[in-house]
Tab-separated table of C-alpha atoms in Angstrom:
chain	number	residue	atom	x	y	z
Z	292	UNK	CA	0.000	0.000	0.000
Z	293	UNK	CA	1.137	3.971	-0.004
Z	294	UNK	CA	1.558	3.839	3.690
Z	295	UNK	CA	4.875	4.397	4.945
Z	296	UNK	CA	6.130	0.789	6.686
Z	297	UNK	CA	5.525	1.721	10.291
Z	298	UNK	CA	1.647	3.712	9.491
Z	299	UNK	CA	0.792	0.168	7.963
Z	300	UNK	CA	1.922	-1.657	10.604
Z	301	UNK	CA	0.271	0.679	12.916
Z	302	UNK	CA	-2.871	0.256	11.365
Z	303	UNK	CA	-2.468	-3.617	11.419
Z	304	UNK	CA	-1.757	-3.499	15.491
Z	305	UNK	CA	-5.220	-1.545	15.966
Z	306	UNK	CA	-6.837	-4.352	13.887
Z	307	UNK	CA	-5.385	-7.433	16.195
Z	308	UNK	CA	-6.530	-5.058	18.889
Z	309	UNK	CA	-9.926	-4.449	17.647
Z	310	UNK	CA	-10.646	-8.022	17.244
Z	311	UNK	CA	-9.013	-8.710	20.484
Z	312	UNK	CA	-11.273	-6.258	22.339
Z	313	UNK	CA	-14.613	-7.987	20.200
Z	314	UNK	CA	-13.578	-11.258	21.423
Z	315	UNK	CA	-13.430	-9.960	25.136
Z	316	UNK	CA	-16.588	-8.060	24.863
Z	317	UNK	CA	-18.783	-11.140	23.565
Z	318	UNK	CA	-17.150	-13.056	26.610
Z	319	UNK	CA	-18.028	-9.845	29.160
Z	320	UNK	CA	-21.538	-10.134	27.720
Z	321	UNK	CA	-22.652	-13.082	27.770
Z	322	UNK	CA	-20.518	-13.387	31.144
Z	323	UNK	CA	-22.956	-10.226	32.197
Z	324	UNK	CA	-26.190	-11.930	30.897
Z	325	UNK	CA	-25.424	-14.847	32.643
Z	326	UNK	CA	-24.940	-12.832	35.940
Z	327	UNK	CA	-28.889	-11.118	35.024
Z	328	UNK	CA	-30.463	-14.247	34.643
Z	329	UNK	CA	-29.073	-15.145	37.661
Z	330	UNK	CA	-30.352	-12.411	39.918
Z	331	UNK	CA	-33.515	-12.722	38.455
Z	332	UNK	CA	-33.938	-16.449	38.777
Z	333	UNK	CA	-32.670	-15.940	42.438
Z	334	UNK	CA	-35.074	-13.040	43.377
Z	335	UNK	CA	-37.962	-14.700	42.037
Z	336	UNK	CA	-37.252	-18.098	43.508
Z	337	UNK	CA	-37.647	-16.185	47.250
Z	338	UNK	CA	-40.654	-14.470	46.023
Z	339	UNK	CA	-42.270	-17.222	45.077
Z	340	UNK	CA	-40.943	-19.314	48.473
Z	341	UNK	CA	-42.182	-16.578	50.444
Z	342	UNK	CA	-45.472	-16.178	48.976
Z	343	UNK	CA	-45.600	-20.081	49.329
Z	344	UNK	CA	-44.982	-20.071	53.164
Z	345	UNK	CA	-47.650	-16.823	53.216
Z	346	UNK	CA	-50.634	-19.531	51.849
Z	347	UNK	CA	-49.741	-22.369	53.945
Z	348	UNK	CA	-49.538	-20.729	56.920
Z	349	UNK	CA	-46.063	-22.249	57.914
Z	350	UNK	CA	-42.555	-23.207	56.430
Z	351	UNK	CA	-42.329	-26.392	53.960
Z	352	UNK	CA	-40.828	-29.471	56.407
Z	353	UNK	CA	-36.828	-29.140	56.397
Z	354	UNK	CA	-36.787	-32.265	54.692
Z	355	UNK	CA	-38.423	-31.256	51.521
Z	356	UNK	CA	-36.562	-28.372	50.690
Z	357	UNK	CA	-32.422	-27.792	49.588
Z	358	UNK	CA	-30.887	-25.275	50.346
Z	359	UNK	CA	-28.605	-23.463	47.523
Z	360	UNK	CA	-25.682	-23.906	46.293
Z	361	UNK	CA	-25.830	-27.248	45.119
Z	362	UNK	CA	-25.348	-29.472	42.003
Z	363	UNK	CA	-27.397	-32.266	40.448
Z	364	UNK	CA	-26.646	-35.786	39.049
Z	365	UNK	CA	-29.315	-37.281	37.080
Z	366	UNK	CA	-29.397	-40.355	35.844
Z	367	UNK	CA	-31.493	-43.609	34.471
Z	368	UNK	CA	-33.103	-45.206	37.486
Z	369	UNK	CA	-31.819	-48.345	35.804
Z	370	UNK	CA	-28.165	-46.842	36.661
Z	371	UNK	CA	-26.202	-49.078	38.814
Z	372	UNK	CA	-24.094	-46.305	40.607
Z	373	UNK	CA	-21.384	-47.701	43.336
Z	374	UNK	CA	-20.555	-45.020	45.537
Z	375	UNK	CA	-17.413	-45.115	47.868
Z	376	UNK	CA	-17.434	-42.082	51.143
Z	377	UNK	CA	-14.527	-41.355	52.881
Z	378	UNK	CA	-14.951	-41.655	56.977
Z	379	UNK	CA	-14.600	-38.244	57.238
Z	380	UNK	CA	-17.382	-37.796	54.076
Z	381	UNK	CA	-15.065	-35.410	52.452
Z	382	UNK	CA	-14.279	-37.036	49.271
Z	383	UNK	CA	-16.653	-39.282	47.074
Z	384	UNK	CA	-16.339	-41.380	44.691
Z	385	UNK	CA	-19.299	-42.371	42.277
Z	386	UNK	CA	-18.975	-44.954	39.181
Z	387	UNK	CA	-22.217	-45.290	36.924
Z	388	UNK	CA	-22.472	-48.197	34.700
Z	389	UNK	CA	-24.207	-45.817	32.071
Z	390	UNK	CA	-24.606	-41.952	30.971
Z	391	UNK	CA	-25.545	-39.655	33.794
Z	392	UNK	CA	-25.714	-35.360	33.323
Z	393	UNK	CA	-24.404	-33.136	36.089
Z	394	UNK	CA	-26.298	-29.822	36.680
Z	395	UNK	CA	-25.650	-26.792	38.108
Z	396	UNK	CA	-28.457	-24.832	40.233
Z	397	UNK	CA	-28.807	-22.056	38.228
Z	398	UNK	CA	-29.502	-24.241	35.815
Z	399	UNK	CA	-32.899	-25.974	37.926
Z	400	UNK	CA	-33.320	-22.606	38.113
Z	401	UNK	CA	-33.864	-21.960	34.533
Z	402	UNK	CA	-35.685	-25.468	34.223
Z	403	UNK	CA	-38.156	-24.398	36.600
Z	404	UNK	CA	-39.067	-20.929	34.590
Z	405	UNK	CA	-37.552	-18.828	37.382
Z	406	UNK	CA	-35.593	-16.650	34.757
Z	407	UNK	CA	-38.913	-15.541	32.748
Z	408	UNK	CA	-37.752	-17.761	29.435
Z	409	UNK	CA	-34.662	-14.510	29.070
Z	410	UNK	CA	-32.180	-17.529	29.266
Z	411	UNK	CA	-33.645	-18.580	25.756
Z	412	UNK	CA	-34.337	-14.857	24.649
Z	413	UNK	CA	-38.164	-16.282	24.648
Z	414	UNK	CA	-40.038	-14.286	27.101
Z	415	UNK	CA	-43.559	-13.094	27.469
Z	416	UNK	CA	-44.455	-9.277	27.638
Z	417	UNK	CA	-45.518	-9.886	31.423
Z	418	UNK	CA	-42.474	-12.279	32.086
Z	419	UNK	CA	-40.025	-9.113	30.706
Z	420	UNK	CA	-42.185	-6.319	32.595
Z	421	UNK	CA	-41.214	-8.383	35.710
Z	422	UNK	CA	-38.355	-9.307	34.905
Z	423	UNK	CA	-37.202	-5.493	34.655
Z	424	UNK	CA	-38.330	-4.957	37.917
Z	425	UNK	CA	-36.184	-7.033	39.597
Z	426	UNK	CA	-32.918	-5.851	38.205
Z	427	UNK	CA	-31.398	-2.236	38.634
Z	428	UNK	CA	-32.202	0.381	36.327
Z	429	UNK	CA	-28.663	-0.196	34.347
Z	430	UNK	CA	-29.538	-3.024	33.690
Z	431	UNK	CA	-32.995	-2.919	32.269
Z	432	UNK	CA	-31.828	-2.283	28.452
Z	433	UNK	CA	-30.163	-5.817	28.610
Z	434	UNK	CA	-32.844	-7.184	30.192
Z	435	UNK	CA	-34.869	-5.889	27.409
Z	436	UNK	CA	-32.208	-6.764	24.600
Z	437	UNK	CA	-32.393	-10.468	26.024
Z	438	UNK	CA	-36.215	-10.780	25.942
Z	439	UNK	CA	-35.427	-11.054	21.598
Z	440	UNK	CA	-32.622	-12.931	21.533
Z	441	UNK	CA	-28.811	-13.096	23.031
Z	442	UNK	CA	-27.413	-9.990	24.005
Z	443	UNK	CA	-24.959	-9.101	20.184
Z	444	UNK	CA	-24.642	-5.263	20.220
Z	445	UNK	CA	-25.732	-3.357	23.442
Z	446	UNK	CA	-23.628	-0.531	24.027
Z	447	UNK	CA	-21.246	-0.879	21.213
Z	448	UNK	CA	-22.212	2.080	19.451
Z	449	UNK	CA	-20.272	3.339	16.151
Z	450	UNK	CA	-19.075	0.206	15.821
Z	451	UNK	CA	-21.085	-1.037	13.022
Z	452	UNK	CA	-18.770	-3.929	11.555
Z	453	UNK	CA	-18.972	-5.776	15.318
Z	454	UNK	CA	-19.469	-9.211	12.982
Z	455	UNK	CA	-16.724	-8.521	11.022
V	172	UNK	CA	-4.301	10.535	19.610
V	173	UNK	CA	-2.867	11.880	16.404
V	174	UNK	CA	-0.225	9.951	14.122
V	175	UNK	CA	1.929	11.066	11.441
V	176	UNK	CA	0.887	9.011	8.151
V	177	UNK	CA	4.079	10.450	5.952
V	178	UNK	CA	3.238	12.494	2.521
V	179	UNK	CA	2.551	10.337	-0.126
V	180	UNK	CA	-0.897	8.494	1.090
V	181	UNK	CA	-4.331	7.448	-0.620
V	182	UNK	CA	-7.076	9.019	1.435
V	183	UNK	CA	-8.600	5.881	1.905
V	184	UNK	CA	-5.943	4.726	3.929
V	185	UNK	CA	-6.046	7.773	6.229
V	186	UNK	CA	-9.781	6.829	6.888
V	187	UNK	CA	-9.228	3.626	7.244
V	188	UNK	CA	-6.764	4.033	9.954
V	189	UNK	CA	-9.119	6.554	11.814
V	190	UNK	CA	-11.751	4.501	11.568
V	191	UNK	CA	-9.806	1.802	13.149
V	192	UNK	CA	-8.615	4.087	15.929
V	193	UNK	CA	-12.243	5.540	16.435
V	194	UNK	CA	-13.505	1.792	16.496
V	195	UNK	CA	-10.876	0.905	18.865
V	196	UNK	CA	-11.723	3.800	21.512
V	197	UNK	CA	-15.354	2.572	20.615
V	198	UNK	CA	-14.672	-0.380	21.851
V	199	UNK	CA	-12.355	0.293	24.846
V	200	UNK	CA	-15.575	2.489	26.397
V	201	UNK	CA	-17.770	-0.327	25.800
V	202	UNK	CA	-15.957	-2.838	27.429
V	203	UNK	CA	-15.429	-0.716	30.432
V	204	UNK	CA	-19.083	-0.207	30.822
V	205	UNK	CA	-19.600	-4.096	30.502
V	206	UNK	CA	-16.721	-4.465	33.473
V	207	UNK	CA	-18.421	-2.215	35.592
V	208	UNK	CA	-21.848	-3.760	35.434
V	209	UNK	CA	-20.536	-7.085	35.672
V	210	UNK	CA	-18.412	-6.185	38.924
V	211	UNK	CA	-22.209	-4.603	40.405
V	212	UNK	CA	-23.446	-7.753	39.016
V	213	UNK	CA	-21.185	-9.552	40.890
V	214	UNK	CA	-21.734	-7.631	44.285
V	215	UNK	CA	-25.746	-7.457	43.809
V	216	UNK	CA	-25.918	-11.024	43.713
V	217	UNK	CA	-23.879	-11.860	46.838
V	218	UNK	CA	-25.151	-9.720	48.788
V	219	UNK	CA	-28.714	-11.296	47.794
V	220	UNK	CA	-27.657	-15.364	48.476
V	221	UNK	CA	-25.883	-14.027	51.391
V	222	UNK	CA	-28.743	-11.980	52.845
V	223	UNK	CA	-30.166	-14.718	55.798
V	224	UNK	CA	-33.667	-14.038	55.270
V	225	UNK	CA	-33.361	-14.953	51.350
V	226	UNK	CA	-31.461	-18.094	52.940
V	227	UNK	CA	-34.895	-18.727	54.830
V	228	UNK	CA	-36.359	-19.813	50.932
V	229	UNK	CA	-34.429	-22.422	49.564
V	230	UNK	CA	-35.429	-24.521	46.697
V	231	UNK	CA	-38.383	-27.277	46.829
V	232	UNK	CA	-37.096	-29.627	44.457
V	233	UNK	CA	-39.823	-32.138	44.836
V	234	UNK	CA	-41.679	-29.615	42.773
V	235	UNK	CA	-39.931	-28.260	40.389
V	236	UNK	CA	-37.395	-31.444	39.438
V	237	UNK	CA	-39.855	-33.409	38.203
V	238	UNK	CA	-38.298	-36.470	37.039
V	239	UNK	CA	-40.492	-40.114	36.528
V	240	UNK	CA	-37.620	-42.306	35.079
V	241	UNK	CA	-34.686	-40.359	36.287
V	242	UNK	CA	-32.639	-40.808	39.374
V	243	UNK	CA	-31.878	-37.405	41.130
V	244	UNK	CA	-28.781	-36.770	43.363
V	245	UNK	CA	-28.637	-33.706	44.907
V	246	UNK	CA	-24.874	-32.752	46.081
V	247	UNK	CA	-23.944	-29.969	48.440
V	248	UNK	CA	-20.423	-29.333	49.233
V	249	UNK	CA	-18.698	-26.986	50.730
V	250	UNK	CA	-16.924	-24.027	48.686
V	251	UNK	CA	-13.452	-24.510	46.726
V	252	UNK	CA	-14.392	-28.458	46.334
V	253	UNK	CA	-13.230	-29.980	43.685
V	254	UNK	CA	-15.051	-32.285	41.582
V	255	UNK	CA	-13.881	-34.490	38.582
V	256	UNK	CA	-15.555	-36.220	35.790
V	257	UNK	CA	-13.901	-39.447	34.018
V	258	UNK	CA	-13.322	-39.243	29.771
V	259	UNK	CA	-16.334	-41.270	29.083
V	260	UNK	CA	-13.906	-43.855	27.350
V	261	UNK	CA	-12.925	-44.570	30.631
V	262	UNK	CA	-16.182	-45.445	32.355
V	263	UNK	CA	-18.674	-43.411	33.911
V	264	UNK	CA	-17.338	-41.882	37.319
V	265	UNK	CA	-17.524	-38.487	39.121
V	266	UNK	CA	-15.039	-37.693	42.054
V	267	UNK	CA	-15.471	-35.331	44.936
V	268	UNK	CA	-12.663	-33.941	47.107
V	269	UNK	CA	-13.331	-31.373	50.234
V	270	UNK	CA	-11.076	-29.581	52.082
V	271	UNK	CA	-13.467	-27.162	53.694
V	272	UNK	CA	-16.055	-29.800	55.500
V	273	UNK	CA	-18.007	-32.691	54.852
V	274	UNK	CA	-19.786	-33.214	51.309
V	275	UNK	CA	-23.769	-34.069	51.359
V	276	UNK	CA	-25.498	-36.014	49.067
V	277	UNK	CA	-28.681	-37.523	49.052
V	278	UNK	CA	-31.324	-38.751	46.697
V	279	UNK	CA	-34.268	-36.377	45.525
V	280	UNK	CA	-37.057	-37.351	48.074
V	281	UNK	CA	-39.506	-38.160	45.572
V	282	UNK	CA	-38.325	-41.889	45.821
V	283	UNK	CA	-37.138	-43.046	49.021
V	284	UNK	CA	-35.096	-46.045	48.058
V	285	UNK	CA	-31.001	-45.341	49.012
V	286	UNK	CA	-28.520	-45.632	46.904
V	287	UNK	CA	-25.721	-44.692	48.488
């Protein structure tokens, strides 16, 4: 090109960091939406315990209810799963004699409709009114942008070639 | 932020290059913004799971995991444990390892029969 050597090169750096700072971004954000759904999911899991408790008159029996954090295993009930425990019960070991699927909380959470379908950008014009009331004002143009879809372009404004 | 592009350049190159640089402080401000939401993020939410009266409304699993030919293990363990999954060439096994305190797991109360 007519650039002098070092303007070309210069202009080659700020396009490795360009597409450096696109790759972090699309991390941040969906790291971001994740953290959304989660708050939501959360807040409206105590609502909806607490309106529970409200109608019953009393708490569920300890027995019945987990407390979070926690993970799942799932499995075939056909599963033959030998399970070794330390004395101590700090280590485990657990060997399945078929497939089993390990699940997060967060993700019962979004089983069990607690994130107002945002985790699949599927969401109701109720489920997103509520949903953007129970995340801080800042936030509510994500929550919005996640009611269609993932979140692509919030925020990046001017930068029309973000797929490029 | 101005650069010296030497005499002899095509004016498409010049805009080029500000583009870029424009696109570049673009993007710097953007990601900032995303950093500082996802730091409140961060905050909001632990100060909600740590708040004792949320900890008063836990999950009811029997509920909401509703599972007719699945098995359901629930695990709770303490914080920093490890857990490890086998290649599934190798056979189908999950390890646990605490350092913090004893691990928990029991079966989904839905079905009463014990496994482990």
């Amino acid at each position: 090109i007519g650039l002098p050597t070092n303007s070309a090169q210069e202009c080659q750096s700020l396009e490795v960091e360009r597409q450096r700072r696109l790759e972090r971004i699309k991390q941040k954000q969906s790291q971001l939406q994740e953290l959304i759904l989660q708050q939501i999911a959360f807040k409206r899991l105590v609502q909806r315990n607490r309106s529970a408790e409200q109608q019953a008159g009393r708490a569920p029996p300890p027995n019945s209810v987990i407390n979070l954090p926690f993970i799942i295993v799932n499995t075939s009930k056909r599963t033959v799963i030998d399970c070794s425990i330390s004395n101590d019960k700090f280590e485990y070991l657990f060997n399945f004699d078929n497939m089993f699927e390990i699940h997060d909380d967060v993700e019962v959470l979004k089983r069990m409709g607690m994130s107002c379908g945002l985790e699949v950008g599927c969401c109701s014009p109720e489920d997103l009114k509520e949903a953007r009331t129970l995340v801080p004002r800042a936030l509510e143009p994500y929550v919005t942008e996640m009611a269609t879809g993932p979140i692509s372009n919030v925020y990046i404004t001017g930068a029309s070639s973000t797929n490029g | 932020n101005i650069q010296w592009l030497g005499n002899h350049i095509d004016g498409a190159s010049v805009s080029r290059y500000q583009d870029l640089q424009k696109e570049v402080s673009d993007l710097t401000q953007a990601e900032e913004k995303l950093d500082e939401l996802i730091t409140k993020c961060n905050l909001q939410l632990r100060l909600l799971t740590e708040d004792t009266q949320n900890k008063k409304y836990p999950l009811d699993l029997r509920k909401s995991f509703d599972s007719p030919d699945q098995l359901v293990m629930v695990i709770r363990a303490p914080p920093e444990t490890e857990m490890q999954v086998s290649e599934p060439c190798e056979g189908y096994q999950v390890s646990l390892k605490s350092t913090q305190g004893p691990i928990d797991v029991f079966l989904c109360p839905e079905d009463s029969s014990g496994v482990c």
